[in-house]
Amino acid sequence: MEELDKMTPAECLIAISENDLYSPSFYPSRYAHAGADEVIRQLPAETQLRLAKWLKGKQRSSWRKFKSRLLSKIGTP
């Protein structure tokens, strides 16, 4: 978590998308809050798709809102 806290919001979401070990509930909601619309637009298309797949299924609180923002930008994968 310390490494993620040192990253920009976009870098943080890229790193999270590349980690297959943890579910969204493992990460604090501050990382989902960092995923504002302008940050989502900065992410490579491949990262956006990985995040959408990672968030597949029911999510809670901030991750659900992030998932909604993400899918509205890229469409349902």
PDB file of C-alpha atoms in Angstrom:
ATOM      1  CA  MET A   1       0.000   0.000   0.000  1.00  0.00           C
ATOM      2  CA  GLU A   2       2.878   2.361   0.711  1.00  0.00           C
ATOM      3  CA  GLU A   3       4.093   2.047  -2.874  1.00  0.00           C
ATOM      4  CA  LEU A   4       0.605   2.758  -4.232  1.00  0.00           C
ATOM      5  CA  ASP A   5       0.322   5.854  -2.051  1.00  0.00           C
ATOM      6  CA  LYS A   6       3.426   7.319  -3.723  1.00  0.00           C
ATOM      7  CA  MET A   7       1.966   6.948  -7.229  1.00  0.00           C
ATOM      8  CA  THR A   8      -0.263   9.242  -9.242  1.00  0.00           C
ATOM      9  CA  PRO A   9      -3.915   8.118  -9.401  1.00  0.00           C
ATOM     10  CA  ALA A  10      -3.455   6.762 -12.936  1.00  0.00           C
ATOM     11  CA  GLU A  11      -0.277   4.863 -12.010  1.00  0.00           C
ATOM     12  CA  CYS A  12      -2.024   3.465  -8.951  1.00  0.00           C
ATOM     13  CA  LEU A  13      -4.944   2.119 -10.988  1.00  0.00           C
ATOM     14  CA  ILE A  14      -2.550   0.619 -13.546  1.00  0.00           C
ATOM     15  CA  ALA A  15      -0.667  -1.177 -10.769  1.00  0.00           C
ATOM     16  CA  ILE A  16      -3.912  -2.427  -9.221  1.00  0.00           C
ATOM     17  CA  SER A  17      -5.117  -3.710 -12.599  1.00  0.00           C
ATOM     18  CA  GLU A  18      -1.908  -5.715 -13.031  1.00  0.00           C
ATOM     19  CA  ASN A  19      -2.242  -7.484  -9.677  1.00  0.00           C
ATOM     20  CA  ASP A  20      -4.361 -10.632  -9.916  1.00  0.00           C
ATOM     21  CA  LEU A  21      -3.864 -11.668  -6.288  1.00  0.00           C
ATOM     22  CA  TYR A  22      -6.315  -9.342  -4.570  1.00  0.00           C
ATOM     23  CA  SER A  23      -9.990  -8.558  -4.988  1.00  0.00           C
ATOM     24  CA  PRO A  24     -11.311  -4.984  -5.022  1.00  0.00           C
ATOM     25  CA  SER A  25     -12.371  -5.268  -1.379  1.00  0.00           C
ATOM     26  CA  PHE A  26      -8.677  -5.646  -0.427  1.00  0.00           C
ATOM     27  CA  TYR A  27      -7.883  -2.110  -1.592  1.00  0.00           C
ATOM     28  CA  PRO A  28      -8.974   0.925   0.429  1.00  0.00           C
ATOM     29  CA  SER A  29     -11.734   3.004  -1.108  1.00  0.00           C
ATOM     30  CA  ARG A  30      -9.366   5.957  -1.546  1.00  0.00           C
ATOM     31  CA  TYR A  31      -8.006   4.209  -4.643  1.00  0.00           C
ATOM     32  CA  ALA A  32     -11.489   4.010  -6.141  1.00  0.00           C
ATOM     33  CA  HIS A  33     -12.073   7.678  -5.320  1.00  0.00           C
ATOM     34  CA  ALA A  34      -8.861   8.514  -7.177  1.00  0.00           C
ATOM     35  CA  GLY A  35     -10.437   7.136 -10.352  1.00  0.00           C
ATOM     36  CA  ALA A  36     -12.191  10.301 -11.403  1.00  0.00           C
ATOM     37  CA  ASP A  37     -13.409  10.650 -14.983  1.00  0.00           C
ATOM     38  CA  GLU A  38     -10.284  12.511 -16.126  1.00  0.00           C
ATOM     39  CA  VAL A  39      -8.058   9.800 -14.612  1.00  0.00           C
ATOM     40  CA  ILE A  40     -10.047   7.071 -16.365  1.00  0.00           C
ATOM     41  CA  ARG A  41      -9.539   8.881 -19.685  1.00  0.00           C
ATOM     42  CA  GLN A  42      -5.762   8.913 -19.052  1.00  0.00           C
ATOM     43  CA  LEU A  43      -5.611   5.131 -18.652  1.00  0.00           C
ATOM     44  CA  PRO A  44      -4.584   2.996 -21.606  1.00  0.00           C
ATOM     45  CA  ALA A  45      -7.493   1.080 -23.179  1.00  0.00           C
ATOM     46  CA  GLU A  46      -5.919  -2.219 -22.096  1.00  0.00           C
ATOM     47  CA  THR A  47      -5.868  -1.063 -18.466  1.00  0.00           C
ATOM     48  CA  GLN A  48      -9.467   0.089 -18.656  1.00  0.00           C
ATOM     49  CA  LEU A  49     -10.527  -3.348 -19.893  1.00  0.00           C
ATOM     50  CA  ARG A  50      -8.467  -5.135 -17.221  1.00  0.00           C
ATOM     51  CA  LEU A  51     -10.084  -3.000 -14.523  1.00  0.00           C
ATOM     52  CA  ALA A  52     -13.552  -3.693 -15.916  1.00  0.00           C
ATOM     53  CA  LYS A  53     -12.901  -7.446 -15.837  1.00  0.00           C
ATOM     54  CA  TRP A  54     -11.381  -7.192 -12.357  1.00  0.00           C
ATOM     55  CA  LEU A  55     -14.505  -5.420 -11.132  1.00  0.00           C
ATOM     56  CA  LYS A  56     -16.821  -8.029 -12.654  1.00  0.00           C
ATOM     57  CA  GLY A  57     -19.689  -8.965 -10.355  1.00  0.00           C
ATOM     58  CA  LYS A  58     -21.109  -7.092  -7.410  1.00  0.00           C
ATOM     59  CA  GLN A  59     -18.962  -4.455  -5.791  1.00  0.00           C
ATOM     60  CA  ARG A  60     -19.426  -2.437  -2.670  1.00  0.00           C
ATOM     61  CA  SER A  61     -19.439   1.308  -2.103  1.00  0.00           C
ATOM     62  CA  SER A  62     -16.679   3.241  -3.828  1.00  0.00           C
ATOM     63  CA  TRP A  63     -15.594   0.426  -6.120  1.00  0.00           C
ATOM     64  CA  ARG A  64     -19.162   0.079  -7.409  1.00  0.00           C
ATOM     65  CA  LYS A  65     -19.219   3.804  -8.208  1.00  0.00           C
ATOM     66  CA  PHE A  66     -15.809   3.564  -9.867  1.00  0.00           C
ATOM     67  CA  LYS A  67     -16.998   0.591 -11.914  1.00  0.00           C
ATOM     68  CA  SER A  68     -20.017   2.603 -13.049  1.00  0.00           C
ATOM     69  CA  ARG A  69     -17.808   5.537 -14.116  1.00  0.00           C
ATOM     70  CA  LEU A  70     -15.394   3.202 -15.871  1.00  0.00           C
ATOM     71  CA  LEU A  71     -18.093   1.335 -17.795  1.00  0.00           C
ATOM     72  CA  SER A  72     -19.751   4.587 -18.842  1.00  0.00           C
ATOM     73  CA  LYS A  73     -16.439   5.624 -20.446  1.00  0.00           C
ATOM     74  CA  ILE A  74     -15.654   2.346 -22.220  1.00  0.00           C
ATOM     75  CA  GLY A  75     -18.952   0.518 -22.491  1.00  0.00           C
ATOM     76  CA  THR A  76     -19.631  -2.901 -21.013  1.00  0.00           C
ATOM     77  CA  PRO A  77     -16.791  -5.343 -21.767  1.00  0.00           C
TER      78      PRO A  77
END
